[in-house]
């Protein structure tokens, strides 16, 4: 596919609004191993026309990233993803009963409620480890992963706020917890729109691995601390692996790079743009194992890679390319559809795949994730989440649920979707 695709900020009508080891975009990495994104220390993002009641707020709320956008997914529903940092600023322990996401212009309208299992499964420590306890100790912090799902774009509020319901210090002078309820942290959901991009790969049957399927996956669950801030650049990242006609990701010895059907496939520019960063000299990682974490650095974690500037504060990041395959240099201009490299297995990865995400700066480790959709693709079915989670070997064959071919436009595939890109 060639031509210019839409990566501009299309402002919707509505209220104006404004970590453990080195980061990894690897296929088999834990949530502790990677991440990137935008600041969490400046509050929930600037908003206008929001007048919340002034209250004592013992647990402080801030967002990882300054803005987001609703994105339509392959199931036809719209999703909004973001993370909250909850910090108990008082000497009394804080216990969360529930967190309500409410319409900031109508506080009685509850958009979503996180309670019970939904709350505990969404809570993590800042290191990325799950945290099933709903109690936050004095001076401690937690990450809360929020995923809002809507049937239609018109259902998405312009701005949300967050109601804390639980026990905490009720005033500045107490060290005892008691029931507390307040609304805080307005956050604009429609200050920007998703970017619309062309295909990064050609044809085939491509499996969307580590996509929008879980708040605990290796991409979404990889908030990291870089440059004194928290970032989640991989919030919307996908690892692309190629299936053959029989449903195999690899045929033959899975310890050999050549066994993987996607290895060496051409990787394409998703939009017209300028190359701003390139790495091309790192060896491929032997399949089946991750590199020693002690050997990973910020310079090598993503392997051979390309960063394209494709719009104002919009950058496309391609990771794990094969050594010597990068066909562009810093400063080159490219058009959508141009070949920029080949799919490989370099960096912190356990099997050949293409990692792709969009971000707000040219630094993969100090950027916020930008929602995006593909201009067009064919949905061919889905691999079972349960089967994928139980598999000891990803080679396959993988059974495709709901096989068929449905043409899609301006949507983002969900995790374990099988799609074909335009040829």
Short mmCIF file of C-alpha atoms in Angstrom, two decimals:
data_model
loop_
_atom_site.label_atom_id
_atom_site.label_comp_id
_atom_site.label_asym_id
_atom_site.label_seq_id
_atom_site.Cartn_x
_atom_site.Cartn_y
_atom_site.Cartn_z
CA UNK A 1 0.00 0.00 0.00
CA UNK A 2 1.30 3.42 -0.86
CA UNK A 3 0.29 6.97 -0.19
CA UNK A 4 -0.07 9.20 2.80
CA UNK A 5 -2.10 8.00 5.73
CA UNK A 6 -3.79 10.07 8.39
CA UNK A 7 -1.66 10.47 11.50
CA UNK A 8 -2.88 13.90 12.50
CA UNK A 9 -4.54 14.84 15.76
CA UNK A 10 -8.22 15.08 14.86
CA UNK A 11 -9.81 16.81 17.84
CA UNK A 12 -13.25 15.45 18.62
CA UNK A 13 -16.07 17.80 19.49
CA UNK A 14 -16.22 18.12 23.25
CA UNK A 15 -14.40 19.52 26.24
CA UNK A 16 -10.83 20.54 25.48
CA UNK A 17 -8.21 18.72 27.50
CA UNK A 18 -5.14 19.44 27.46
CA UNK A 19 9.93 -1.76 35.46
CA UNK A 20 12.69 -4.02 36.77
CA UNK A 21 15.16 -5.03 34.03
CA UNK A 22 15.76 -2.95 30.97
CA UNK A 23 12.64 -2.54 28.88
CA UNK A 24 11.73 -5.48 26.66
CA UNK A 25 9.50 -5.83 23.67
CA UNK A 26 10.15 -9.57 23.72
CA UNK A 27 7.63 -12.26 22.86
CA UNK A 28 7.98 -14.26 26.05
CA UNK A 29 8.89 -11.55 28.53
CA UNK A 30 7.29 -10.98 31.89
CA UNK A 31 5.56 -7.72 32.73
CA UNK A 32 8.54 -6.74 34.85
CA UNK A 33 10.81 -6.69 31.85
CA UNK A 34 9.67 -3.78 29.76
CA UNK A 35 7.85 -0.59 29.13
CA UNK A 36 7.83 2.94 27.96
CA UNK A 37 5.33 5.90 28.11
CA UNK A 38 4.61 9.46 29.30
CA UNK A 39 4.73 11.28 32.60
CA UNK A 40 2.64 10.25 35.57
CA UNK A 41 3.78 12.94 37.95
CA UNK A 42 1.84 15.91 36.64
CA UNK A 43 -1.67 14.88 37.53
CA UNK A 44 -4.37 13.50 35.31
CA UNK A 45 -3.88 15.83 32.39
CA UNK A 46 -5.16 19.37 31.89
CA UNK A 47 -8.89 19.73 31.32
CA UNK A 48 -11.30 22.62 30.99
CA UNK A 49 -14.95 23.00 31.94
CA UNK A 50 -14.60 20.45 34.75
CA UNK A 51 -15.64 21.58 38.22
CA UNK A 52 -15.10 18.83 40.80
CA UNK A 53 -15.99 19.23 44.48
CA UNK A 54 -13.02 20.27 46.60
CA UNK A 55 -12.26 17.46 49.03
CA UNK A 56 -9.52 16.03 51.23
CA UNK A 57 -7.83 13.37 49.08
CA UNK A 58 -5.56 11.07 51.11
CA UNK A 59 -4.96 8.80 48.10
CA UNK A 60 -3.63 10.83 45.18
CA UNK A 61 -4.47 9.88 41.59
CA UNK A 62 -2.33 10.65 38.53
CA UNK A 63 -2.20 9.19 35.04
CA UNK A 64 0.64 7.58 33.14
CA UNK A 65 0.54 9.77 30.05
CA UNK A 66 -1.13 13.09 29.43
CA UNK A 67 -3.83 12.11 26.93
CA UNK A 68 -5.46 9.21 25.14
CA UNK A 69 -8.15 8.43 22.61
CA UNK A 70 -10.87 5.85 22.01
CA UNK A 71 -9.95 3.23 19.43
CA UNK A 72 -12.28 0.92 17.54
CA UNK A 73 -11.22 -2.72 17.76
CA UNK A 74 -11.91 -5.72 15.56
CA UNK A 75 -14.98 -6.70 17.61
CA UNK A 76 -16.63 -3.40 16.64
CA UNK A 77 -16.39 -1.96 20.15
CA UNK A 78 -14.44 1.09 21.25
CA UNK A 79 -11.76 0.87 23.93
CA UNK A 80 -9.99 3.47 26.05
CA UNK A 81 -6.84 2.35 27.88
CA UNK A 82 -4.84 4.22 30.50
CA UNK A 83 -3.11 3.70 33.84
CA UNK A 84 -3.53 5.45 37.17
CA UNK A 85 -0.89 5.83 39.87
CA UNK A 86 -2.53 5.67 43.32
CA UNK A 87 -0.35 7.12 46.10
CA UNK A 88 -1.30 6.99 49.77
CA UNK A 89 0.03 10.29 51.06
CA UNK A 90 -1.05 9.85 54.70
CA UNK A 91 0.06 7.75 57.72
CA UNK A 92 -3.17 5.72 57.79
CA UNK A 93 -3.31 2.65 55.53
CA UNK A 94 -5.77 3.06 52.67
CA UNK A 95 -8.11 0.23 51.71
CA UNK A 96 -9.85 0.30 48.34
CA UNK A 97 -13.45 -0.86 48.26
CA UNK A 98 -14.01 0.25 44.68
CA UNK A 99 -12.91 2.80 42.10
CA UNK A 100 -15.64 4.28 39.95
CA UNK A 101 -14.89 5.93 36.63
CA UNK A 102 -17.52 8.65 36.21
CA UNK A 103 -18.46 11.25 33.61
CA UNK A 104 -16.67 14.37 34.84
CA UNK A 105 -19.57 16.55 33.61
CA UNK A 106 -22.19 14.35 35.30
CA UNK A 107 -20.73 12.73 38.41
CA UNK A 108 -23.81 10.57 38.86
CA UNK A 109 -23.08 8.73 35.60
CA UNK A 110 -20.81 5.78 36.34
CA UNK A 111 -18.90 4.68 33.25
CA UNK A 112 -17.19 1.70 34.87
CA UNK A 113 -16.65 0.22 38.34
CA UNK A 114 -13.51 -1.59 39.45
CA UNK A 115 -14.32 -3.76 42.48
CA UNK A 116 -13.71 -7.27 43.80
CA UNK A 117 -11.86 -9.43 41.23
CA UNK A 118 -11.88 -6.67 38.61
CA UNK A 119 -10.08 -4.40 41.06
CA UNK A 120 -7.51 -6.90 42.32
CA UNK A 121 -6.64 -8.12 38.81
CA UNK A 122 -6.01 -4.52 37.71
CA UNK A 123 -3.73 -3.56 40.61
CA UNK A 124 0.05 -3.83 40.24
CA UNK A 125 3.12 -2.67 42.06
CA UNK A 126 5.24 -0.04 40.39
CA UNK A 127 7.70 -2.82 39.54
CA UNK A 128 4.99 -4.42 37.41
CA UNK A 129 4.27 -7.33 39.74
CA UNK A 130 0.57 -8.07 40.37
CA UNK A 131 -0.70 -6.85 43.72
CA UNK A 132 -3.85 -8.68 44.86
CA UNK A 133 -4.10 -6.70 48.09
CA UNK A 134 -6.42 -3.69 47.96
CA UNK A 135 -4.63 -2.05 50.90
CA UNK A 136 -2.05 0.63 50.17
CA UNK A 137 0.40 1.20 53.01
CA UNK A 138 1.29 4.74 54.13
CA UNK A 139 3.60 6.48 51.64
CA UNK A 140 3.20 3.60 49.15
CA UNK A 141 1.89 3.61 45.58
CA UNK A 142 0.12 1.22 43.21
CA UNK A 143 -0.59 1.10 39.49
CA UNK A 144 -4.19 0.65 38.42
CA UNK A 145 -4.80 -0.46 34.83
CA UNK A 146 -8.04 0.91 33.40
CA UNK A 147 -9.78 -0.43 30.30
CA UNK A 148 -13.09 1.13 29.31
CA UNK A 149 -15.21 -0.58 26.65
CA UNK A 150 -18.03 1.15 24.74
CA UNK A 151 -20.48 -0.06 22.12
CA UNK A 152 -20.31 3.20 20.15
CA UNK A 153 -18.04 6.22 19.90
CA UNK A 154 -20.87 8.50 20.99
CA UNK A 155 -20.93 6.65 24.32
CA UNK A 156 -17.39 7.78 25.20
CA UNK A 157 -17.41 10.79 27.60
CA UNK A 158 -15.24 13.77 26.77
CA UNK A 159 -13.72 13.74 30.27
CA UNK A 160 -13.87 11.20 33.08
CA UNK A 161 -13.06 11.52 36.77
CA UNK A 162 -12.42 8.88 39.43
CA UNK A 163 -14.36 8.21 42.62
CA UNK A 164 -12.42 6.65 45.49
CA UNK A 165 -14.58 4.58 47.85
CA UNK A 166 -12.88 2.90 50.79
CA UNK A 167 -11.09 3.53 54.07
CA UNK A 168 -8.28 6.07 54.49
CA UNK A 169 -7.28 9.07 56.58
CA UNK A 170 -10.36 11.29 56.78
CA UNK A 171 -8.49 14.49 57.62
CA UNK A 172 -4.90 15.78 57.86
CA UNK A 173 -4.66 15.19 61.61
CA UNK A 174 -5.48 11.50 61.90
CA UNK A 175 -3.44 8.34 61.53
CA UNK A 176 -6.51 6.11 61.69
CA UNK A 177 -8.45 4.95 58.65
CA UNK A 178 -12.19 5.48 58.33
CA UNK A 179 -14.70 5.44 55.45
CA UNK A 180 -13.85 8.00 52.78
CA UNK A 181 -15.40 8.86 49.43
CA UNK A 182 -14.39 11.58 46.97
CA UNK A 183 -14.06 12.34 43.26
CA UNK A 184 -10.73 13.41 41.79
CA UNK A 185 -8.41 13.26 38.77
CA UNK A 186 -10.28 14.48 35.68
CA UNK A 187 -8.84 12.96 32.51
CA UNK A 188 -9.77 13.86 28.94
CA UNK A 189 -10.50 10.87 26.71
CA UNK A 190 -11.07 12.68 23.43
CA UNK A 191 -8.38 15.32 23.22
CA UNK A 192 -6.84 13.50 20.27
CA UNK A 193 -7.85 10.65 17.97
CA UNK A 194 -6.17 7.48 16.93
CA UNK A 195 -3.63 7.50 14.11
CA UNK A 196 -4.63 5.70 10.91
CA UNK A 197 -1.72 3.77 9.42
CA UNK A 198 -0.99 1.44 6.52
CA UNK A 199 0.13 -2.18 6.81
CA UNK A 200 3.57 -2.97 8.32
CA UNK A 201 3.65 -6.38 6.57
CA UNK A 202 2.26 -7.92 3.39
CA UNK A 203 -0.55 -10.42 2.83
CA UNK A 204 -0.17 -13.66 4.75
CA UNK A 205 -1.96 -14.79 7.87
CA UNK A 206 -0.52 -12.80 10.75
CA UNK A 207 -1.17 -13.57 14.42
CA UNK A 208 -1.48 -10.59 16.78
CA UNK A 209 0.54 -11.74 19.80
CA UNK A 210 0.68 -9.73 23.05
CA UNK A 211 -2.03 -7.39 21.77
CA UNK A 212 -5.05 -5.83 23.41
CA UNK A 213 -6.09 -8.87 25.38
CA UNK A 214 -4.84 -8.33 28.91
CA UNK A 215 -3.76 -5.68 31.40
CA UNK A 216 -1.02 -8.00 32.56
CA UNK A 217 0.62 -8.77 29.22
CA UNK A 218 4.21 -8.03 28.32
CA UNK A 219 3.22 -4.81 26.56
CA UNK A 220 0.36 -3.23 28.49
CA UNK A 221 1.79 -4.36 31.81
CA UNK A 222 5.21 -2.85 31.21
CA UNK A 223 5.18 0.57 32.79
CA UNK A 224 8.77 1.66 33.37
CA UNK A 225 10.64 4.49 35.04
CA UNK A 226 12.80 6.42 32.57
CA UNK A 227 14.24 9.90 33.00
CA UNK A 228 12.52 10.40 36.32
CA UNK A 229 9.02 9.64 35.01
CA UNK A 230 6.75 6.68 34.39
CA UNK A 231 6.08 5.71 30.77
CA UNK A 232 3.98 3.13 28.93
CA UNK A 233 4.98 3.34 25.27
CA UNK A 234 3.79 -0.19 24.57
CA UNK A 235 0.18 0.20 25.67
CA UNK A 236 -1.04 -0.52 22.12
CA UNK A 237 1.93 -2.57 20.87
CA UNK A 238 1.49 -5.84 18.97
CA UNK A 239 3.98 -8.61 18.17
CA UNK A 240 3.27 -9.97 14.67
CA UNK A 241 4.01 -13.64 13.84
CA UNK A 242 3.19 -15.40 10.57
CA UNK A 243 1.10 -18.56 10.30
CA UNK A 244 1.32 -20.96 7.36
CA UNK A 245 -1.80 -22.40 5.73
CA UNK A 246 -1.86 -25.28 8.22
CA UNK A 247 -1.70 -22.98 11.25
CA UNK A 248 1.99 -23.41 12.11
CA UNK A 249 4.13 -20.52 13.31
CA UNK A 250 7.19 -22.72 12.83
CA UNK A 251 7.79 -25.87 10.81
CA UNK A 252 10.80 -28.06 11.54
CA UNK A 253 13.24 -27.43 14.37
CA UNK A 254 11.88 -24.51 16.47
CA UNK A 255 15.44 -23.80 17.60
CA UNK A 256 16.27 -22.68 14.04
CA UNK A 257 15.40 -19.19 12.84
CA UNK A 258 14.53 -20.52 9.39
CA UNK A 259 11.75 -22.67 10.88
CA UNK A 260 9.63 -19.58 11.58
CA UNK A 261 7.41 -18.58 8.69
CA UNK A 262 7.72 -14.87 9.39
CA UNK A 263 11.50 -14.76 9.56
CA UNK A 264 12.95 -12.57 6.82
CA UNK A 265 9.56 -11.16 5.73
CA UNK A 266 9.76 -7.58 4.41
CA UNK A 267 8.79 -4.90 6.95
CA UNK A 268 7.04 -1.85 5.51
CA UNK A 269 6.72 1.83 6.36
CA UNK A 270 3.22 2.45 7.74
CA UNK A 271 3.15 6.06 6.53
CA UNK A 272 5.15 8.66 4.67
CA UNK A 273 7.84 9.94 7.00
CA UNK A 274 11.47 10.49 7.95
CA UNK A 275 13.84 7.97 9.49
CA UNK A 276 15.09 9.35 12.81
CA UNK A 277 16.83 6.33 14.37
CA UNK A 278 18.31 3.05 13.12
CA UNK A 279 20.15 0.05 14.57
CA UNK A 280 21.27 -2.78 12.27
CA UNK A 281 24.34 -4.57 13.67
CA UNK A 282 22.97 -6.75 16.49
CA UNK A 283 22.90 -10.53 16.10
CA UNK A 284 19.68 -12.52 16.12
CA UNK A 285 18.82 -14.21 19.39
CA UNK A 286 18.62 -18.06 19.21
CA UNK A 287 14.90 -18.97 19.30
CA UNK A 288 13.48 -20.49 22.44
CA UNK A 289 15.48 -18.46 24.95
CA UNK A 290 15.69 -14.88 26.13
CA UNK A 291 19.06 -13.18 26.53
CA UNK A 292 20.62 -12.92 29.96
CA UNK A 293 18.94 -9.91 31.64
CA UNK A 294 22.36 -8.85 32.92
CA UNK A 295 23.46 -8.34 29.30
CA UNK A 296 20.49 -6.18 28.28
CA UNK A 297 21.00 -2.45 27.95
CA UNK A 298 18.77 0.39 26.80
CA UNK A 299 20.70 0.30 23.52
CA UNK A 300 20.26 -3.44 22.85
CA UNK A 301 16.90 -4.37 24.38
CA UNK A 302 14.92 -3.71 21.20
CA UNK A 303 17.49 -5.23 18.89
CA UNK A 304 17.84 -3.91 15.36
CA UNK A 305 15.17 -1.29 14.93
CA UNK A 306 13.85 1.67 12.98
CA UNK A 307 12.04 4.77 14.23
CA UNK A 308 10.02 6.79 11.70
CA UNK A 309 8.65 10.27 12.28
CA UNK A 310 5.26 10.10 10.54
CA UNK A 311 3.51 13.18 11.92
CA UNK A 312 3.73 15.93 14.50
CA UNK A 313 4.76 14.14 17.71
CA UNK A 314 3.89 10.80 16.08
CA UNK A 315 6.60 8.14 15.68
CA UNK A 316 6.42 4.54 14.49
CA UNK A 317 8.74 2.05 16.19
CA UNK A 318 9.79 -1.28 14.65
CA UNK A 319 11.83 -3.70 16.81
CA UNK A 320 13.71 -7.02 16.49
CA UNK A 321 14.70 -6.69 12.82
CA UNK A 322 17.21 -9.15 11.37
CA UNK A 323 20.88 -8.07 11.28
CA UNK A 324 22.01 -6.32 8.12
CA UNK A 325 18.49 -6.08 6.76
CA UNK A 326 17.69 -2.44 7.54
CA UNK A 327 17.35 -0.71 4.19
CA UNK A 328 17.14 2.90 5.40
CA UNK A 329 19.43 5.36 7.11
CA UNK A 330 18.83 8.22 9.50
CA UNK A 331 17.46 11.20 7.61
CA UNK A 332 15.97 9.17 4.73
CA UNK A 333 12.47 10.00 3.53
CA UNK A 334 10.16 7.01 3.05
CA UNK A 335 6.70 6.49 1.62
CA UNK A 336 4.00 4.22 3.01
CA UNK A 337 4.67 0.71 1.73
CA UNK A 338 8.43 1.13 1.29
CA UNK A 339 10.51 -1.78 2.57
CA UNK A 340 12.58 -0.67 5.55
CA UNK A 341 13.97 -3.98 6.81
CA UNK A 342 13.21 -7.64 7.47
CA UNK A 343 11.51 -9.42 10.35
CA UNK A 344 14.08 -10.93 12.71
CA UNK A 345 14.82 -12.01 16.26
CA UNK A 346 17.37 -9.51 17.58
CA UNK A 347 17.24 -8.01 21.05
CA UNK A 348 15.19 -9.22 24.00
CA UNK A 349 12.97 -11.75 22.24
CA UNK A 350 12.36 -15.48 22.27
CA UNK A 351 11.02 -16.06 18.74
CA UNK A 352 11.05 -14.15 15.43
CA UNK A 353 8.38 -11.46 15.23
CA UNK A 354 7.83 -7.82 14.39
CA UNK A 355 7.12 -5.55 17.33
CA UNK A 356 5.25 -2.38 16.28
CA UNK A 357 3.86 0.54 18.22
CA UNK A 358 3.33 4.29 17.81
CA UNK A 359 4.66 6.80 20.33
CA UNK A 360 4.90 10.51 21.11
CA UNK A 361 8.70 10.95 20.93
CA UNK A 362 11.55 9.26 19.01
CA UNK A 363 12.74 7.54 22.20
CA UNK A 364 11.13 4.09 22.62
CA UNK A 365 11.81 4.22 26.36
CA UNK A 366 10.60 7.75 27.08
CA UNK A 367 7.37 8.04 25.13
CA UNK A 368 3.66 7.68 25.63
CA UNK A 369 1.75 5.18 23.55
CA UNK A 370 -0.46 6.53 20.76
CA UNK A 371 -3.66 4.64 19.87
CA UNK A 372 -3.77 3.63 16.22
CA UNK A 373 -5.80 1.66 13.70
CA UNK A 374 -4.95 0.03 10.39
CA UNK A 375 -6.38 1.55 7.25
CA UNK A 376 -7.47 -1.89 6.05
CA UNK A 377 -7.03 -5.60 6.80
CA UNK A 378 -8.96 -8.87 6.55
CA UNK A 379 -9.97 -10.55 9.79
CA UNK A 380 -9.45 -14.31 9.33
CA UNK A 381 -10.41 -15.60 12.79
CA UNK A 382 -8.80 -15.95 16.20
CA UNK A 383 -6.62 -18.32 18.21
CA UNK A 384 -8.06 -19.38 21.55
CA UNK A 385 -6.74 -17.44 24.53
CA UNK A 386 -6.95 -20.58 26.64
CA UNK A 387 -5.08 -22.72 24.12
CA UNK A 388 -2.35 -20.10 23.74
CA UNK A 389 -1.92 -19.80 27.49
CA UNK A 390 -1.61 -23.54 28.00
CA UNK A 391 0.78 -24.25 25.13
CA UNK A 392 4.33 -25.39 25.88
CA UNK A 393 5.42 -24.78 22.29
CA UNK A 394 4.15 -21.96 20.10
CA UNK A 395 5.01 -23.76 16.84
CA UNK A 396 1.48 -25.06 16.32
CA UNK A 397 -0.59 -26.06 14.50
CA UNK A 398 -3.04 -23.54 15.88
CA UNK A 399 -6.77 -24.00 15.39
CA UNK A 400 -8.40 -20.85 14.07
CA UNK A 401 -11.74 -20.07 15.69
CA UNK A 402 -14.46 -18.54 13.48
CA UNK A 403 -12.44 -18.93 10.28
CA UNK A 404 -13.53 -16.77 7.39
CA UNK A 405 -12.61 -13.46 5.87
CA UNK A 406 -14.12 -10.15 6.92
CA UNK A 407 -12.82 -6.93 5.43
CA UNK A 408 -12.09 -4.25 8.03
CA UNK A 409 -11.06 -0.61 7.92
CA UNK A 410 -9.90 1.82 10.58
CA UNK A 411 -9.80 -0.82 13.33
CA UNK A 412 -7.17 -2.27 15.67
CA UNK A 413 -6.93 -6.08 15.90
CA UNK A 414 -7.40 -7.63 19.32
CA UNK A 415 -4.98 -10.04 20.90
CA UNK A 416 -4.61 -13.38 19.05
CA UNK A 417 -6.65 -12.18 16.07
CA UNK A 418 -5.50 -13.70 12.78
CA UNK A 419 -5.48 -11.15 9.97
CA UNK A 420 -4.25 -10.65 6.43
CA UNK A 421 -2.76 -7.36 5.38
CA UNK A 422 -3.22 -6.05 1.83
CA UNK A 423 -0.81 -7.62 -0.64
#
